Amino acid sequence: MDNLRVEGVILLVALLPGFLCARLIQSFCVRPEQTELDKVTESLLYSFVVYVIFVVMCGSNFPLSVTVAAGNGIQRYDVSLHPKQMVELATIALLVAAFVGFSVTNDVSGRIFRVLRLTQRTSRGSVWSDTFHDLHGVVQVGLKDGRMIMGWLRFYSDEPAEQSVFLERAAWVNPANPGVGKD
């Protein structure tokens, strides 16, 4: 039973950088809804990426070492954490998350794949993100009741179901005289 506890701790420490990386990416950029299985799979992939970078850059010392001593029919486990390697793994996870967040937010990978004609898709999470990310200036918004409002786009919702925008210096568009706003 003790063997399972030790292996569980080792597994947790091994997977923690990938889960940290995935969580940071979710906070850095808009991602489509994921099932729990998708989240775990993504975290496992990020764990692999983080450890590959860790081994290439820092060597192969694992951040946790376990020594098993047997005597008098009892196995004793000594678990040692190596803080330097833990900090290195956390730093790599943060840098990978920042890179992926930047890439997704600015559609870097999507642009590259579109130039190579490998896809027509974007890497951004929503149509709102695609539409408004690089748009700076005046927009005109049609409301459900038929009214129109115009203003400088400041903020927008990344959730397609929410469909919210915040306009600065907004004015109602007068259908009788489209160039003049009314109060």
Tab-separated table of C-alpha atoms in Angstrom:
chain	number	residue	atom	x	y	z
A	1	MET	CA	0.000	0.000	0.000
A	2	ASP	CA	2.862	2.390	0.813
A	3	ASN	CA	4.274	1.619	-2.615
A	4	LEU	CA	1.084	2.970	-4.223
A	5	ARG	CA	1.265	6.195	-2.195
A	6	VAL	CA	4.863	6.810	-3.215
A	7	GLU	CA	4.091	6.082	-6.858
A	8	GLY	CA	1.089	8.405	-6.644
A	9	VAL	CA	3.261	11.242	-5.337
A	10	ILE	CA	5.811	10.608	-8.090
A	11	LEU	CA	3.070	10.604	-10.727
A	12	LEU	CA	1.565	13.813	-9.346
A	13	VAL	CA	4.923	15.592	-9.389
A	14	ALA	CA	5.596	14.296	-12.898
A	15	LEU	CA	2.278	15.560	-14.273
A	16	LEU	CA	2.091	18.833	-12.359
A	17	PRO	CA	4.075	20.941	-14.894
A	18	GLY	CA	1.731	19.948	-17.734
A	19	PHE	CA	-1.376	20.701	-15.694
A	20	LEU	CA	0.125	24.041	-14.645
A	21	CYS	CA	0.939	24.842	-18.265
A	22	ALA	CA	-2.573	23.940	-19.487
A	23	ARG	CA	-4.205	26.002	-16.731
A	24	LEU	CA	-2.037	29.022	-17.529
A	25	ILE	CA	-2.903	28.730	-21.226
A	26	GLN	CA	-6.611	28.704	-20.337
A	27	SER	CA	-6.130	31.926	-18.388
A	28	PHE	CA	-3.993	33.594	-21.086
A	29	CYS	CA	-6.272	33.060	-24.070
A	30	VAL	CA	-9.774	32.108	-25.098
A	31	ARG	CA	-10.164	28.413	-25.723
A	32	PRO	CA	-13.190	26.463	-26.955
A	33	GLU	CA	-15.128	24.413	-24.406
A	34	GLN	CA	-13.348	21.183	-23.520
A	35	THR	CA	-14.484	17.974	-21.889
A	36	GLU	CA	-12.590	16.723	-18.855
A	37	LEU	CA	-10.917	14.099	-21.043
A	38	ASP	CA	-9.779	16.822	-23.462
A	39	LYS	CA	-8.300	18.820	-20.581
A	40	VAL	CA	-6.430	15.814	-19.189
A	41	THR	CA	-5.160	14.830	-22.645
A	42	GLU	CA	-3.967	18.380	-23.308
A	43	SER	CA	-2.253	18.498	-19.911
A	44	LEU	CA	-0.477	15.204	-20.605
A	45	LEU	CA	0.765	16.546	-23.938
A	46	TYR	CA	2.027	19.712	-22.260
A	47	SER	CA	3.751	17.564	-19.614
A	48	PHE	CA	5.570	15.765	-22.408
A	49	VAL	CA	6.590	19.045	-24.079
A	50	VAL	CA	7.747	20.577	-20.786
A	51	TYR	CA	9.825	17.507	-19.906
A	52	VAL	CA	11.411	17.326	-23.367
A	53	ILE	CA	12.481	20.969	-23.035
A	54	PHE	CA	13.616	20.320	-19.452
A	55	VAL	CA	15.804	17.357	-20.457
A	56	VAL	CA	17.326	19.243	-23.401
A	57	MET	CA	18.059	22.388	-21.384
A	58	CYS	CA	18.702	21.171	-17.840
A	59	GLY	CA	19.770	17.556	-18.082
A	60	SER	CA	17.874	14.495	-17.009
A	61	ASN	CA	17.689	14.987	-13.229
A	62	PHE	CA	14.113	14.372	-12.170
A	63	PRO	CA	12.796	16.841	-9.564
A	64	LEU	CA	11.963	13.988	-7.214
A	65	SER	CA	14.130	11.091	-6.105
A	66	VAL	CA	13.037	8.019	-4.202
A	67	THR	CA	15.323	5.630	-2.334
A	68	VAL	CA	13.981	2.308	-1.179
A	69	ALA	CA	15.638	0.662	1.816
A	70	ALA	CA	14.582	-2.806	2.894
A	71	GLY	CA	15.350	-4.230	6.279
A	72	ASN	CA	13.655	-6.644	8.690
A	73	GLY	CA	10.913	-7.300	6.140
A	74	ILE	CA	9.959	-3.613	5.988
A	75	GLN	CA	10.486	-1.356	3.009
A	76	ARG	CA	11.304	2.249	3.787
A	77	TYR	CA	10.865	4.950	1.157
A	78	ASP	CA	12.856	8.168	1.328
A	79	VAL	CA	11.410	10.811	-0.970
A	80	SER	CA	13.543	13.857	-1.756
A	81	LEU	CA	12.320	16.923	-3.622
A	82	HIS	CA	14.857	18.939	-5.562
A	83	PRO	CA	13.644	22.564	-5.435
A	84	LYS	CA	15.954	23.785	-8.205
A	85	GLN	CA	14.511	21.309	-10.711
A	86	MET	CA	10.962	22.107	-9.540
A	87	VAL	CA	11.561	25.813	-10.182
A	88	GLU	CA	13.087	25.026	-13.587
A	89	LEU	CA	10.053	22.907	-14.534
A	90	ALA	CA	7.627	25.602	-13.351
A	91	THR	CA	9.549	28.230	-15.329
A	92	ILE	CA	9.502	26.098	-18.475
A	93	ALA	CA	5.749	25.481	-18.015
A	94	LEU	CA	5.178	29.242	-17.666
A	95	LEU	CA	7.255	30.024	-20.773
A	96	VAL	CA	5.508	27.340	-22.848
A	97	ALA	CA	2.120	28.674	-21.690
A	98	ALA	CA	3.124	32.260	-22.543
A	99	PHE	CA	4.310	31.178	-25.996
A	100	VAL	CA	1.157	29.163	-26.724
A	101	GLY	CA	-1.066	31.949	-25.348
A	102	PHE	CA	0.665	34.535	-27.543
A	103	SER	CA	0.473	32.234	-30.555
A	104	VAL	CA	-3.245	31.523	-30.114
A	105	THR	CA	-4.188	35.122	-29.274
A	106	ASN	CA	-2.337	36.501	-32.293
A	107	ASP	CA	-3.162	33.567	-34.598
A	108	VAL	CA	0.538	32.972	-35.335
A	109	SER	CA	0.235	29.256	-36.065
A	110	GLY	CA	-2.995	29.794	-38.020
A	111	ARG	CA	-1.319	32.367	-40.271
A	112	ILE	CA	1.657	30.090	-40.907
A	113	PHE	CA	-0.587	27.135	-41.770
A	114	ARG	CA	-2.773	29.302	-44.037
A	115	VAL	CA	0.285	30.636	-45.901
A	116	LEU	CA	1.439	27.040	-46.414
A	117	ARG	CA	-2.125	26.226	-47.571
A	118	LEU	CA	-2.469	23.500	-44.954
A	119	THR	CA	-5.702	24.937	-43.560
A	120	GLN	CA	-8.248	27.715	-43.884
A	121	ARG	CA	-8.953	27.712	-40.147
A	122	THR	CA	-7.832	30.150	-37.517
A	123	SER	CA	-6.354	29.258	-34.148
A	124	ARG	CA	-8.469	31.787	-32.266
A	125	GLY	CA	-11.317	30.563	-30.112
A	126	SER	CA	-14.255	32.528	-31.492
A	127	VAL	CA	-15.538	34.557	-34.405
A	128	TRP	CA	-15.602	37.597	-32.107
A	129	SER	CA	-11.894	37.217	-31.465
A	130	ASP	CA	-11.191	36.848	-35.174
A	131	THR	CA	-13.337	39.806	-36.113
A	132	PHE	CA	-12.299	42.313	-33.486
A	133	HIS	CA	-8.717	41.375	-32.582
A	134	ASP	CA	-7.030	43.645	-35.098
A	135	LEU	CA	-9.927	46.046	-35.565
A	136	HIS	CA	-9.238	49.506	-34.204
A	137	GLY	CA	-11.738	52.204	-34.949
A	138	VAL	CA	-15.407	52.877	-35.324
A	139	VAL	CA	-17.914	50.042	-35.557
A	140	GLN	CA	-21.638	50.096	-36.155
A	141	VAL	CA	-23.699	47.553	-34.241
A	142	GLY	CA	-27.228	46.481	-35.103
A	143	LEU	CA	-29.388	45.647	-32.084
A	144	LYS	CA	-32.189	43.057	-32.039
A	145	ASP	CA	-34.868	45.748	-31.859
A	146	GLY	CA	-33.610	47.348	-35.083
A	147	ARG	CA	-31.758	50.300	-33.573
A	148	MET	CA	-28.172	50.996	-34.616
A	149	ILE	CA	-25.340	52.344	-32.501
A	150	MET	CA	-21.902	53.492	-33.592
A	151	GLY	CA	-18.748	53.983	-31.528
A	152	TRP	CA	-15.119	53.071	-30.927
A	153	LEU	CA	-14.766	49.390	-30.068
A	154	ARG	CA	-13.126	49.081	-26.654
A	155	PHE	CA	-13.989	45.613	-25.275
A	156	TYR	CA	-15.898	42.594	-26.541
A	157	SER	CA	-17.006	39.241	-25.212
A	158	ASP	CA	-15.154	36.165	-26.361
A	159	GLU	CA	-18.210	34.010	-25.776
A	160	PRO	CA	-20.381	33.811	-28.907
A	161	ALA	CA	-23.488	33.236	-26.755
A	162	GLU	CA	-22.933	36.449	-24.784
A	163	GLN	CA	-22.480	38.820	-27.764
A	164	SER	CA	-21.494	41.879	-25.732
A	165	VAL	CA	-19.451	44.848	-26.874
A	166	PHE	CA	-18.362	48.028	-25.131
A	167	LEU	CA	-18.198	51.113	-27.302
A	168	GLU	CA	-16.523	54.391	-26.364
A	169	ARG	CA	-17.995	57.683	-27.570
A	170	ALA	CA	-21.071	55.799	-28.727
A	171	ALA	CA	-23.984	57.458	-30.484
A	172	TRP	CA	-27.288	56.195	-31.807
A	173	VAL	CA	-27.515	56.085	-35.579
A	174	ASN	CA	-30.526	57.981	-36.905
A	175	PRO	CA	-31.977	56.004	-39.838
A	176	ALA	CA	-33.469	59.172	-41.352
A	177	ASN	CA	-30.045	60.850	-41.320
A	178	PRO	CA	-27.372	58.093	-41.001
A	179	GLY	CA	-24.480	60.487	-40.389
A	180	VAL	CA	-26.067	62.145	-37.345
A	181	GLY	CA	-26.353	60.532	-33.914
A	182	LYS	CA	-29.251	61.245	-31.602
A	183	ASP	CA	-29.253	61.335	-27.814
